[in-house]
Amino acid sequence: MNYLLGAFKPACNVLITFNDGKNRKQVTIEPMQGKKIDHNGVKVELLGQIEMYFDRGNFYDFTSLVRELDVPGEIYERKTYPFEFSTVEMPYETYNGVNVRLRYVLKVTINRGYAGSIIEYQDFVVRNYSPPPTINNSIKMEVGIEDCLHIEFEYNKSKYHLKDVIIGKIYFLLVRIKIKNMDLEIRRRESTGSGTNTHVETETLAKFELMDGAPVRGESIPIRLFLSPYELTPTHRNINNKFSVKYFLNLVLVDEEDRRYFKQQEITMYRLQESS
């Protein structure tokens, strides 16, 4: 069977390169030594795709642009094709989650008909930046168990950029149960699909101990939680009717009998343009 060795080697190498950021991009096709490529045309596509992992292999395109690079002919030696996508809408950020991913990809196709097309992919990452919100209200809420516990807590704002700091304070107005400890958690909730086919995954990304021991009435606990160490993304709301990603601050109290009391509050995350 030695005569089969090398029979399935690719006829060429395809290289996709980015030069000068968004201004100039190139596709280079280099036939293997001693070979030529007969083709029915060469094209490059820019695709924005969503893949649901429970439907793996099927991509939903929300952006699709095509540029023809070459007419049918033959390629004998290394050939480079410059190309440009000048009016591209990339409304969503690249995202890799538990059950879904959103990606942008350049796809080069050398159409060879019955010989089998040669296809090469090059993923690239998109980051969308937002200015600071003009309105960013603080969050104030209460947690209570009748005649046993009454807590007020506040966070300095409701919208945070990915490198922000959560600042707040917790006030104990009534304490008649023995609290053992109190934590603040950052949770990410990813929802994919719709209706009866909705899949929800919740991850605890951070757990920050606020207090160890029993508080007393009138005591206040400060909150200062830095977000930069954690792998956060912007909030995604109903992206192309396929998925959503939301973030929550979860205040958890545990008493001496290991009963848990919690209050959850949604926050909005965004990516702030960093100053150069």
CSV table of C-alpha atoms in Angstrom, one decimal:
chain,number,residue,atom,x,y,z
A,1,MET,CA,0.0,0.0,0.0
A,2,ASN,CA,3.0,2.3,-0.1
A,3,TYR,CA,1.9,3.8,-3.4
A,4,LEU,CA,-0.9,5.6,-1.5
A,5,LEU,CA,1.6,7.6,0.6
A,6,GLY,CA,1.3,11.3,-0.3
A,7,ALA,CA,-1.7,10.8,-2.5
A,8,PHE,CA,-3.9,12.9,-0.2
A,9,LYS,CA,-1.4,15.8,0.4
A,10,PRO,CA,-2.9,19.2,-0.3
A,11,ALA,CA,-2.2,20.6,-3.8
A,12,CYS,CA,-1.2,24.0,-2.3
A,13,ASN,CA,-0.7,26.1,0.8
A,14,VAL,CA,-3.2,28.9,1.4
A,15,LEU,CA,-2.2,31.8,3.7
A,16,ILE,CA,-4.5,34.6,4.9
A,17,THR,CA,-2.6,37.6,6.3
A,18,PHE,CA,-3.7,40.9,7.8
A,19,ASN,CA,-1.6,44.0,6.9
A,20,ASP,CA,-2.0,47.4,8.5
A,21,GLY,CA,-5.0,46.4,10.6
A,22,LYS,CA,-8.2,47.0,8.6
A,23,ASN,CA,-6.7,48.6,5.6
A,24,ARG,CA,-5.1,45.8,3.5
A,25,LYS,CA,-5.6,42.1,3.6
A,26,GLN,CA,-4.0,39.4,1.4
A,27,VAL,CA,-4.6,35.8,0.4
A,28,THR,CA,-1.5,33.9,-0.8
A,29,ILE,CA,-1.8,30.7,-2.7
A,30,GLU,CA,1.4,28.6,-3.2
A,31,PRO,CA,1.2,25.4,-5.2
A,32,MET,CA,3.2,22.5,-3.9
A,33,GLN,CA,6.5,22.0,-5.7
A,34,GLY,CA,6.1,20.6,-9.2
A,35,LYS,CA,2.3,21.0,-9.2
A,36,LYS,CA,-0.1,23.3,-10.8
A,37,ILE,CA,-3.7,24.1,-9.7
A,38,ASP,CA,-6.5,24.1,-12.3
A,39,HIS,CA,-9.4,26.0,-10.8
A,40,ASN,CA,-12.8,27.4,-11.6
A,41,GLY,CA,-12.3,30.6,-9.6
A,42,VAL,CA,-11.0,31.8,-6.3
A,43,LYS,CA,-13.1,33.7,-3.8
A,44,VAL,CA,-12.9,35.0,-0.2
A,45,GLU,CA,-15.8,35.3,2.1
A,46,LEU,CA,-16.2,37.2,5.4
A,47,LEU,CA,-18.7,35.4,7.6
A,48,GLY,CA,-20.2,36.2,11.0
A,49,GLN,CA,-21.5,33.0,12.5
A,50,ILE,CA,-23.3,31.6,15.5
A,51,GLU,CA,-22.8,27.9,16.4
A,52,MET,CA,-25.0,26.3,19.0
A,53,TYR,CA,-23.1,23.4,20.6
A,54,PHE,CA,-26.3,21.2,20.8
A,55,ASP,CA,-26.5,21.7,17.1
A,56,ARG,CA,-22.8,21.4,16.4
A,57,GLY,CA,-21.7,21.7,12.8
A,58,ASN,CA,-24.6,24.0,11.8
A,59,PHE,CA,-23.7,27.6,11.6
A,60,TYR,CA,-26.1,30.5,11.5
A,61,ASP,CA,-24.7,33.3,9.4
A,62,PHE,CA,-25.6,36.9,10.4
A,63,THR,CA,-23.0,38.5,8.2
A,64,SER,CA,-21.9,37.2,4.8
A,65,LEU,CA,-19.9,39.1,2.2
A,66,VAL,CA,-18.0,37.7,-0.9
A,67,ARG,CA,-15.2,39.0,-3.0
A,68,GLU,CA,-14.1,37.2,-6.2
A,69,LEU,CA,-10.3,37.0,-6.3
A,70,ASP,CA,-9.6,35.2,-9.6
A,71,VAL,CA,-11.4,34.0,-12.7
A,72,PRO,CA,-11.0,30.3,-13.8
A,73,GLY,CA,-7.5,29.4,-14.9
A,74,GLU,CA,-4.3,27.8,-13.6
A,75,ILE,CA,-1.9,28.7,-10.8
A,76,TYR,CA,1.7,27.6,-11.4
A,77,GLU,CA,3.5,29.5,-8.7
A,78,ARG,CA,3.0,31.6,-5.6
A,79,LYS,CA,0.2,34.1,-6.2
A,80,THR,CA,-1.0,36.9,-3.9
A,81,TYR,CA,-4.5,38.4,-4.0
A,82,PRO,CA,-5.1,41.7,-2.1
A,83,PHE,CA,-8.7,42.2,-1.0
A,84,GLU,CA,-10.8,44.5,1.1
A,85,PHE,CA,-14.2,44.5,2.8
A,86,SER,CA,-14.9,48.2,3.2
A,87,THR,CA,-18.4,48.2,4.5
A,88,VAL,CA,-18.7,45.5,7.0
A,89,GLU,CA,-21.2,45.4,9.9
A,90,MET,CA,-19.8,43.5,12.8
A,91,PRO,CA,-22.4,44.3,15.4
A,92,TYR,CA,-21.6,41.6,17.9
A,93,GLU,CA,-18.5,40.7,19.9
A,94,THR,CA,-16.7,37.4,19.4
A,95,TYR,CA,-17.9,35.1,22.2
A,96,ASN,CA,-17.0,31.5,23.3
A,97,GLY,CA,-19.4,30.2,25.9
A,98,VAL,CA,-20.6,27.0,27.4
A,99,ASN,CA,-23.2,26.1,24.8
A,100,VAL,CA,-22.6,28.7,22.0
A,101,ARG,CA,-19.9,30.6,20.2
A,102,LEU,CA,-20.0,33.6,18.0
A,103,ARG,CA,-17.1,33.9,15.6
A,104,TYR,CA,-15.9,35.9,12.6
A,105,VAL,CA,-14.0,34.1,9.9
A,106,LEU,CA,-12.4,34.6,6.5
A,107,LYS,CA,-13.1,31.7,4.2
A,108,VAL,CA,-11.0,31.2,1.0
A,109,THR,CA,-12.3,28.8,-1.6
A,110,ILE,CA,-10.4,27.5,-4.6
A,111,ASN,CA,-13.2,26.0,-6.7
A,112,ARG,CA,-11.9,22.9,-8.5
A,113,GLY,CA,-15.2,21.1,-9.4
A,114,TYR,CA,-14.8,17.4,-9.5
A,115,ALA,CA,-11.3,17.6,-8.2
A,116,GLY,CA,-12.6,18.8,-4.9
A,117,SER,CA,-12.5,22.5,-3.7
A,118,ILE,CA,-9.7,23.7,-1.5
A,119,ILE,CA,-11.0,25.6,1.5
A,120,GLU,CA,-9.0,27.5,4.1
A,121,TYR,CA,-10.4,29.3,7.2
A,122,GLN,CA,-8.9,32.1,9.3
A,123,ASP,CA,-10.8,33.2,12.5
A,124,PHE,CA,-10.3,36.7,13.8
A,125,VAL,CA,-11.5,38.4,17.0
A,126,VAL,CA,-13.9,41.4,17.1
A,127,ARG,CA,-14.1,43.6,20.1
A,128,ASN,CA,-16.8,46.3,20.4
A,129,TYR,CA,-16.1,49.3,22.6
A,130,SER,CA,-18.7,51.5,24.3
A,131,PRO,CA,-18.5,55.0,25.8
A,132,PRO,CA,-19.3,55.4,29.5
A,133,PRO,CA,-23.1,55.4,30.0
A,134,THR,CA,-24.7,58.9,30.4
A,135,ILE,CA,-27.0,57.5,33.1
A,136,ASN,CA,-25.7,54.9,35.6
A,137,ASN,CA,-28.0,54.7,38.6
A,138,SER,CA,-26.9,53.2,41.8
A,139,ILE,CA,-28.6,50.0,43.1
A,140,LYS,CA,-30.3,50.0,46.5
A,141,MET,CA,-32.2,47.0,47.8
A,142,GLU,CA,-33.4,45.3,51.0
A,143,VAL,CA,-33.1,41.7,52.2
A,144,GLY,CA,-35.4,40.6,55.0
A,145,ILE,CA,-36.9,37.8,56.9
A,146,GLU,CA,-39.8,38.9,59.1
A,147,ASP,CA,-38.7,39.7,62.7
A,148,CYS,CA,-35.4,37.9,62.1
A,149,LEU,CA,-33.3,39.8,59.6
A,150,HIS,CA,-33.3,43.1,57.8
A,151,ILE,CA,-30.4,44.2,55.6
A,152,GLU,CA,-30.0,47.1,53.2
A,153,PHE,CA,-27.3,47.1,50.6
A,154,GLU,CA,-26.3,49.4,47.8
A,155,TYR,CA,-23.9,49.3,44.9
A,156,ASN,CA,-22.5,52.6,43.5
A,157,LYS,CA,-23.8,51.9,40.0
A,158,SER,CA,-25.6,49.4,37.8
A,159,LYS,CA,-23.4,49.4,34.7
A,160,TYR,CA,-19.7,48.3,34.9
A,161,HIS,CA,-16.9,48.1,32.3
A,162,LEU,CA,-14.8,45.0,32.3
A,163,LYS,CA,-11.9,46.5,34.3
A,164,ASP,CA,-14.2,48.4,36.8
A,165,VAL,CA,-14.5,48.2,40.5
A,166,ILE,CA,-17.7,47.4,42.3
A,167,ILE,CA,-18.1,49.7,45.3
A,168,GLY,CA,-20.9,49.4,47.8
A,169,LYS,CA,-22.0,49.0,51.4
A,170,ILE,CA,-24.2,46.7,53.4
A,171,TYR,CA,-26.2,47.8,56.5
A,172,PHE,CA,-27.5,45.5,59.2
A,173,LEU,CA,-30.7,47.0,60.6
A,174,LEU,CA,-32.0,43.8,62.3
A,175,VAL,CA,-30.1,40.7,63.2
A,176,ARG,CA,-31.8,37.9,65.2
A,177,ILE,CA,-30.3,34.9,63.5
A,178,LYS,CA,-26.7,33.7,63.8
A,179,ILE,CA,-25.0,34.5,60.5
A,180,LYS,CA,-21.8,32.6,60.0
A,181,ASN,CA,-20.5,34.3,56.8
A,182,MET,CA,-21.4,36.4,53.9
A,183,ASP,CA,-20.1,36.3,50.3
A,184,LEU,CA,-20.6,38.3,47.1
A,185,GLU,CA,-20.6,36.3,43.9
A,186,ILE,CA,-20.5,37.3,40.2
A,187,ARG,CA,-22.6,35.0,38.1
A,188,ARG,CA,-22.9,34.7,34.4
A,189,ARG,CA,-26.1,33.3,32.9
A,190,GLU,CA,-26.0,32.1,29.3
A,191,SER,CA,-29.3,31.3,27.6
A,192,THR,CA,-29.4,29.6,24.2
A,193,GLY,CA,-32.3,28.6,22.0
A,194,SER,CA,-35.9,29.6,22.6
A,195,GLY,CA,-39.2,28.2,24.0
A,196,THR,CA,-39.1,24.6,25.2
A,197,ASN,CA,-35.6,24.3,23.6
A,198,THR,CA,-34.0,26.9,25.8
A,199,HIS,CA,-30.8,25.9,27.5
A,200,VAL,CA,-29.6,27.9,30.5
A,201,GLU,CA,-26.1,27.6,32.1
A,202,THR,CA,-25.1,29.6,35.1
A,203,GLU,CA,-21.5,30.0,36.1
A,204,THR,CA,-20.1,31.5,39.3
A,205,LEU,CA,-17.1,33.4,38.1
A,206,ALA,CA,-16.0,35.1,41.4
A,207,LYS,CA,-16.7,34.5,45.0
A,208,PHE,CA,-15.6,37.3,47.4
A,209,GLU,CA,-15.9,36.9,51.2
A,210,LEU,CA,-17.4,40.0,52.7
A,211,MET,CA,-17.7,38.9,56.3
A,212,ASP,CA,-16.7,36.0,58.5
A,213,GLY,CA,-18.6,36.0,61.8
A,214,ALA,CA,-21.8,37.3,63.2
A,215,PRO,CA,-22.7,40.9,62.6
A,216,VAL,CA,-24.6,43.1,65.0
A,217,ARG,CA,-27.4,45.6,64.6
A,218,GLY,CA,-26.1,48.9,63.2
A,219,GLU,CA,-23.0,47.4,61.7
A,220,SER,CA,-22.0,48.2,58.1
A,221,ILE,CA,-19.7,46.3,55.8
A,222,PRO,CA,-17.9,48.0,52.8
A,223,ILE,CA,-17.7,46.3,49.4
A,224,ARG,CA,-14.8,46.8,47.0
A,225,LEU,CA,-14.5,44.2,44.3
A,226,PHE,CA,-12.1,44.6,41.4
A,227,LEU,CA,-13.4,43.0,38.2
A,228,SER,CA,-10.1,42.9,36.1
A,229,PRO,CA,-8.9,39.5,37.4
A,230,TYR,CA,-12.0,37.7,36.0
A,231,GLU,CA,-12.8,36.5,32.5
A,232,LEU,CA,-15.8,38.7,31.9
A,233,THR,CA,-17.5,39.7,28.6
A,234,PRO,CA,-20.0,42.4,27.8
A,235,THR,CA,-23.7,41.7,28.4
A,236,HIS,CA,-25.3,40.2,25.3
A,237,ARG,CA,-29.1,40.6,24.9
A,238,ASN,CA,-30.9,38.3,22.5
A,239,ILE,CA,-28.1,38.1,19.9
A,240,ASN,CA,-29.8,37.4,16.6
A,241,ASN,CA,-32.6,35.6,18.5
A,242,LYS,CA,-30.1,32.8,19.3
A,243,PHE,CA,-28.6,33.6,22.8
A,244,SER,CA,-28.2,36.0,25.7
A,245,VAL,CA,-25.5,36.5,28.3
A,246,LYS,CA,-26.3,38.3,31.5
A,247,TYR,CA,-24.4,39.1,34.7
A,248,PHE,CA,-25.6,39.1,38.3
A,249,LEU,CA,-24.3,40.1,41.7
A,250,ASN,CA,-25.4,37.5,44.2
A,251,LEU,CA,-25.3,38.3,47.9
A,252,VAL,CA,-25.2,35.1,49.9
A,253,LEU,CA,-25.6,34.8,53.7
A,254,VAL,CA,-25.1,31.5,55.5
A,255,ASP,CA,-26.3,30.9,59.1
A,256,GLU,CA,-24.8,28.5,61.7
A,257,GLU,CA,-27.2,25.8,60.6
A,258,ASP,CA,-25.9,26.2,57.0
A,259,ARG,CA,-29.1,27.7,55.7
A,260,ARG,CA,-28.5,30.1,52.8
A,261,TYR,CA,-30.2,33.4,52.2
A,262,PHE,CA,-29.5,35.3,49.0
A,263,LYS,CA,-30.5,38.3,47.0
A,264,GLN,CA,-29.6,38.6,43.3
A,265,GLN,CA,-29.3,41.7,41.2
A,266,GLU,CA,-28.6,42.0,37.5
A,267,ILE,CA,-25.9,44.3,36.3
A,268,THR,CA,-24.8,45.4,32.8
A,269,MET,CA,-21.3,44.8,31.6
A,270,TYR,CA,-19.6,46.7,28.7
A,271,ARG,CA,-16.2,47.1,27.2
A,272,LEU,CA,-14.7,50.5,27.7
A,273,GLN,CA,-12.3,51.9,25.1
A,274,GLU,CA,-8.9,52.0,26.8
A,275,SER,CA,-6.9,55.2,26.5
A,276,SER,CA,-3.6,55.0,24.5
